[in-house]
């Protein structure tokens, strides 16, 4: 493992990341994982650096009012992630490694980056974040962090730099509080979420990009008590 491990973590924080975690790509070989594997398009990767920013509470609380402001604040988070991610990619390559930046979470979901039929990205940021010990899943299908619940945005860097990985928290895959809560399932205006932990992503996508004309919904984040 490279000795610069802490250097890259500190650099991410100094660029503005609220949290950083390193996932071992081997975790994507877990037979229970159902998404795409980053090794299938970048077979050389040895580390996945997950970066995140906290989405300000002030833009979430008024929902469903203030959707334009909520959407714009999310997009500002996305831009911030791209800028800091690109700086880290450049730094890694300056030091002789290969690196690339994957699409930021939720940035153009369903309309640009994701597979048009499955709506799955080439890499599940949420699963990478879970591997890196940054949180667990909620019934709203989002990563639930310890600090700000689902009120986050993430991106990731794939690199052949062998950075010391973090590990899953060891707690359950889905947050245990969800079983007796289910607020996100009940509030979803298009019934995209189910109490059994599944999602119908096309219903969510169609609501955001057809009904709301591209504005984000955010109600499954707004009601989450975590
Ligand atoms: S963003 Fe809105 S439509 Fe999509 S799953 Fe959450 S509550 Fe449902
Ligand atoms: S709203 Fe409730 S059920 Fe949904 S993710 Fe948050 S805690 Fe879990």
Tab-separated table of C-alpha atoms and ligand atoms in Angstrom:
chain	number	residue	atom	x	y	z
A	1	UNK	CA	0.000	0.000	0.000
A	2	UNK	CA	1.324	3.415	-0.872
A	3	UNK	CA	2.534	5.645	1.891
A	4	UNK	CA	0.687	8.607	0.352
A	5	UNK	CA	-2.663	7.128	1.448
A	6	UNK	CA	-3.207	9.816	4.060
A	7	UNK	CA	-1.963	12.443	1.600
A	8	UNK	CA	-4.866	11.765	-0.780
A	9	UNK	CA	-7.427	11.670	2.030
A	10	UNK	CA	-6.153	14.953	3.433
A	11	UNK	CA	-6.047	16.520	0.001
A	12	UNK	CA	-9.695	15.540	-0.592
A	13	UNK	CA	-10.690	17.160	2.707
A	14	UNK	CA	-8.652	20.264	2.005
A	15	UNK	CA	-10.417	20.600	-1.368
A	16	UNK	CA	-13.789	20.601	0.382
A	17	UNK	CA	-14.893	16.976	0.774
A	18	UNK	CA	-17.005	16.473	3.909
A	19	UNK	CA	-16.139	12.780	3.939
A	20	UNK	CA	-13.744	10.412	2.182
A	21	UNK	CA	-13.552	6.640	2.110
A	22	UNK	CA	-11.528	4.088	0.191
A	23	UNK	CA	-13.270	0.985	-1.184
A	24	UNK	CA	-11.522	-2.188	-2.255
A	25	UNK	CA	-12.749	-3.021	-5.805
A	26	UNK	CA	-12.699	-6.719	-4.856
A	27	UNK	CA	-15.921	-6.003	-2.958
A	28	UNK	CA	-17.730	-5.724	-6.310
A	29	UNK	CA	-17.095	-9.452	-6.820
A	30	UNK	CA	-19.479	-10.281	-3.964
A	31	UNK	CA	-22.043	-12.680	-5.568
A	32	UNK	CA	-24.867	-10.890	-3.723
A	33	UNK	CA	-24.039	-7.601	-5.474
A	34	UNK	CA	-26.376	-7.093	-8.471
A	35	UNK	CA	-24.994	-3.969	-10.142
A	36	UNK	CA	-22.257	-3.305	-12.700
A	37	UNK	CA	-18.608	-3.899	-11.828
A	38	UNK	CA	-16.082	-1.097	-12.395
A	39	UNK	CA	-13.463	-3.724	-13.285
A	40	UNK	CA	-15.455	-4.432	-16.447
A	41	UNK	CA	-14.506	-1.065	-17.950
A	42	UNK	CA	-11.361	-0.305	-15.911
A	43	UNK	CA	-9.661	-3.666	-15.234
A	44	UNK	CA	-6.562	-1.917	-13.873
A	45	UNK	CA	-8.177	-0.324	-10.823
A	46	UNK	CA	-6.823	-1.118	-7.373
A	47	UNK	CA	-8.650	1.491	-5.301
A	48	UNK	CA	-11.915	3.442	-5.345
A	49	UNK	CA	-11.844	6.773	-3.542
A	50	UNK	CA	-15.368	7.892	-2.597
A	51	UNK	CA	-15.847	11.623	-1.904
A	52	UNK	CA	-18.938	13.286	-0.561
A	53	UNK	CA	-20.433	16.624	0.361
A	54	UNK	CA	-23.297	17.363	2.745
A	55	UNK	CA	-26.401	18.877	1.180
A	56	UNK	CA	-27.494	21.875	3.276
A	57	UNK	CA	-30.555	21.260	5.421
A	58	UNK	CA	-31.933	24.650	4.422
A	59	UNK	CA	-32.768	23.511	0.897
A	60	UNK	CA	-34.360	20.231	2.027
A	61	UNK	CA	-36.700	21.386	4.794
A	62	UNK	CA	-39.123	23.439	2.603
A	63	UNK	CA	-39.798	20.584	0.137
A	64	UNK	CA	-42.022	20.111	-1.821
A	65	UNK	CA	-41.891	23.910	-1.986
A	66	UNK	CA	-38.623	25.402	-3.197
A	67	UNK	CA	-37.867	22.602	-5.629
A	68	UNK	CA	-35.922	24.891	-7.948
A	69	UNK	CA	-33.727	25.992	-5.044
A	70	UNK	CA	-33.318	22.398	-3.866
A	71	UNK	CA	-32.337	21.272	-7.374
A	72	UNK	CA	-29.917	24.130	-7.842
A	73	UNK	CA	-28.268	23.416	-4.489
A	74	UNK	CA	-27.875	19.746	-5.453
A	75	UNK	CA	-26.310	20.761	-8.748
A	76	UNK	CA	-23.904	23.075	-6.908
A	77	UNK	CA	-22.871	20.052	-4.839
A	78	UNK	CA	-22.339	18.102	-8.040
A	79	UNK	CA	-20.136	20.818	-9.518
A	80	UNK	CA	-18.133	20.993	-6.293
A	81	UNK	CA	-17.570	17.236	-6.417
A	82	UNK	CA	-16.421	17.424	-10.019
A	83	UNK	CA	-13.944	20.192	-9.307
A	84	UNK	CA	-12.391	18.473	-6.293
A	85	UNK	CA	-12.462	15.086	-8.015
A	86	UNK	CA	-10.680	16.425	-11.081
A	87	UNK	CA	-7.971	17.988	-8.916
A	88	UNK	CA	-7.392	14.628	-7.217
A	89	UNK	CA	-7.302	12.772	-10.534
A	90	UNK	CA	-4.648	15.195	-11.784
A	91	UNK	CA	-2.633	14.795	-8.598
A	92	UNK	CA	-2.733	10.989	-8.855
A	93	UNK	CA	-1.583	11.099	-12.469
A	94	UNK	CA	1.198	13.556	-11.614
A	95	UNK	CA	2.453	10.934	-9.196
A	96	UNK	CA	2.523	8.294	-11.925
A	97	UNK	CA	-0.807	6.524	-11.367
A	98	UNK	CA	-3.834	6.200	-13.631
A	99	UNK	CA	-7.094	7.723	-12.453
A	100	UNK	CA	-10.584	8.664	-13.654
A	101	UNK	CA	-13.597	10.423	-12.196
A	102	UNK	CA	-16.974	8.659	-12.354
A	103	UNK	CA	-20.258	10.591	-12.794
A	104	UNK	CA	-21.436	12.294	-9.632
A	105	UNK	CA	-24.377	10.735	-7.844
A	106	UNK	CA	-27.733	11.818	-9.188
A	107	UNK	CA	-26.181	14.385	-11.506
A	108	UNK	CA	-27.966	13.444	-14.706
A	109	UNK	CA	-29.633	10.270	-13.449
A	110	UNK	CA	-31.642	8.497	-16.107
A	111	UNK	CA	-31.052	10.972	-18.876
A	112	UNK	CA	-27.372	10.868	-19.659
A	113	UNK	CA	-24.953	8.583	-17.828
A	114	UNK	CA	-27.019	5.612	-16.718
A	115	UNK	CA	-27.979	2.669	-18.905
A	116	UNK	CA	-31.260	3.759	-20.523
A	117	UNK	CA	-33.055	0.479	-19.776
A	118	UNK	CA	-31.717	-0.601	-16.400
A	119	UNK	CA	-30.974	2.943	-15.153
A	120	UNK	CA	-27.841	1.500	-13.557
A	121	UNK	CA	-24.535	3.369	-13.664
A	122	UNK	CA	-21.231	1.693	-14.545
A	123	UNK	CA	-20.396	1.868	-10.858
A	124	UNK	CA	-22.783	1.997	-7.912
A	125	UNK	CA	-21.532	4.875	-5.788
A	126	UNK	CA	-23.747	3.801	-2.924
A	127	UNK	CA	-22.315	0.295	-2.888
A	128	UNK	CA	-18.765	1.678	-3.111
A	129	UNK	CA	-19.560	3.975	-0.179
A	130	UNK	CA	-20.949	1.030	1.799
A	131	UNK	CA	-17.748	-0.925	1.074
A	132	UNK	CA	-15.759	2.077	2.317
A	133	UNK	CA	-17.670	2.105	5.610
A	134	UNK	CA	-19.347	5.448	4.989
A	135	UNK	CA	-22.851	4.263	5.892
A	136	UNK	CA	-25.625	1.766	5.262
A	137	UNK	CA	-28.628	1.701	2.929
A	138	UNK	CA	-32.112	3.031	3.698
A	139	UNK	CA	-35.473	1.954	2.318
A	140	UNK	CA	-35.240	5.121	0.218
A	141	UNK	CA	-32.393	3.324	-1.635
A	142	UNK	CA	-29.928	5.995	-0.561
A	143	UNK	CA	-26.769	5.800	1.485
A	144	UNK	CA	-27.521	6.737	5.087
A	145	UNK	CA	-24.509	8.345	6.711
A	146	UNK	CA	-24.055	8.565	10.450
A	147	UNK	CA	-23.697	12.361	10.376
A	148	UNK	CA	-26.390	13.654	8.013
A	149	UNK	CA	-28.430	10.592	6.987
A	150	UNK	CA	-29.230	10.645	3.253
A	151	UNK	CA	-28.512	14.398	2.870
A	152	UNK	CA	-25.345	13.934	0.818
A	153	UNK	CA	-23.972	13.836	-2.720
A	154	UNK	CA	-21.057	11.651	-3.782
A	155	UNK	CA	-18.601	10.938	-6.560
A	156	UNK	CA	-15.670	8.518	-6.847
A	157	UNK	CA	-12.224	8.223	-8.347
A	158	UNK	CA	-10.990	4.952	-9.807
A	159	UNK	CA	-7.236	4.545	-9.670
A	160	UNK	CA	-4.477	1.975	-9.932
A	161	UNK	CA	-2.858	3.522	-6.839
A	162	UNK	CA	-2.941	0.848	-4.102
A	163	UNK	CA	-4.425	2.978	-1.311
A	164	UNK	CA	-5.140	1.364	2.049
A	165	UNK	CA	-8.885	0.522	1.958
A	166	UNK	CA	-11.541	1.150	4.576
A	167	UNK	CA	-14.063	-1.543	5.439
A	168	UNK	CA	-17.860	-1.850	5.773
A	169	UNK	CA	-19.112	-0.802	9.170
A	170	UNK	CA	-20.009	-4.392	10.061
A	171	UNK	CA	-23.536	-3.327	10.894
A	172	UNK	CA	-26.530	-4.439	8.832
A	173	UNK	CA	-26.710	-3.626	5.117
A	174	UNK	CA	-30.033	-1.778	5.602
A	175	UNK	CA	-30.496	0.520	8.590
A	176	UNK	CA	-32.567	-1.312	11.240
A	177	UNK	CA	-34.603	1.866	11.984
A	178	UNK	CA	-36.235	1.544	8.543
A	179	UNK	CA	-38.401	-1.433	9.540
A	180	UNK	CA	-40.514	0.632	11.930
A	181	UNK	CA	-40.325	3.917	9.985
A	182	UNK	CA	-41.174	3.538	6.289
A	183	UNK	CA	-41.825	7.289	5.975
A	184	UNK	CA	-40.072	7.439	2.608
A	185	UNK	CA	-42.169	4.565	1.263
A	186	UNK	CA	-45.379	6.326	2.329
A	187	UNK	CA	-44.434	9.810	1.062
A	188	UNK	CA	-43.188	8.816	-2.408
A	189	UNK	CA	-45.710	10.456	-4.794
A	190	UNK	CA	-45.354	7.739	-7.446
A	191	UNK	CA	-45.004	4.688	-5.172
A	192	UNK	CA	-41.515	3.952	-6.477
A	193	UNK	CA	-40.307	2.655	-3.090
A	194	UNK	CA	-41.490	-0.506	-1.358
A	195	UNK	CA	-41.336	-1.723	2.215
A	196	UNK	CA	-39.502	-4.843	1.012
A	197	UNK	CA	-36.503	-2.669	0.111
A	198	UNK	CA	-36.984	-2.586	-3.666
A	199	UNK	CA	-37.361	0.413	-5.954
A	200	UNK	CA	-38.951	0.922	-9.333
A	201	UNK	CA	-36.424	3.466	-10.635
A	202	UNK	CA	-38.347	4.219	-13.838
A	203	UNK	CA	-41.247	5.608	-11.786
A	204	UNK	CA	-38.883	7.980	-9.979
A	205	UNK	CA	-37.083	8.944	-13.202
A	206	UNK	CA	-40.337	9.638	-15.056
A	207	UNK	CA	-41.630	11.762	-12.188
A	208	UNK	CA	-38.464	13.872	-12.064
A	209	UNK	CA	-37.860	14.286	-15.760
A	210	UNK	CA	-41.422	14.330	-17.129
A	211	UNK	CA	-43.778	15.508	-14.378
A	212	UNK	CA	-41.316	17.888	-12.692
A	213	UNK	CA	-39.521	18.850	-15.912
A	214	UNK	CA	-36.069	18.010	-14.532
A	215	UNK	CA	-36.433	19.408	-11.041
A	216	UNK	CA	-35.575	16.961	-8.268
A	217	UNK	CA	-38.205	15.584	-5.897
A	218	UNK	CA	-36.297	14.905	-2.694
A	219	UNK	CA	-39.262	13.882	-0.568
A	220	UNK	CA	-37.650	10.569	0.452
A	221	UNK	CA	-34.742	12.620	1.829
A	222	UNK	CA	-36.963	15.312	3.371
A	223	UNK	CA	-38.906	12.867	5.558
A	224	UNK	CA	-35.995	10.696	6.669
A	225	UNK	CA	-35.444	11.101	10.423
A	226	UNK	CA	-31.872	9.758	10.285
B	1	LIG	S1	-37.144	11.191	-5.256
B	1	LIG	FE1	-39.389	11.372	-5.000
B	1	LIG	S2	-40.236	10.082	-6.635
B	1	LIG	FE2	-38.084	9.465	-6.381
B	1	LIG	S3	-38.138	7.754	-4.920
B	1	LIG	FE3	-37.786	9.661	-3.718
B	1	LIG	S4	-39.847	10.300	-3.090
B	1	LIG	FE4	-40.103	8.829	-4.780
B	2	LIG	S1	-37.382	7.557	5.880
B	2	LIG	FE1	-37.407	5.931	7.428
B	2	LIG	S2	-37.587	4.030	6.217
B	2	LIG	FE2	-36.925	5.638	4.817
B	2	LIG	S3	-34.682	5.518	4.786
B	2	LIG	FE3	-35.221	7.031	6.356
B	2	LIG	S4	-35.326	5.834	8.279
B	2	LIG	FE4	-35.389	4.363	6.575
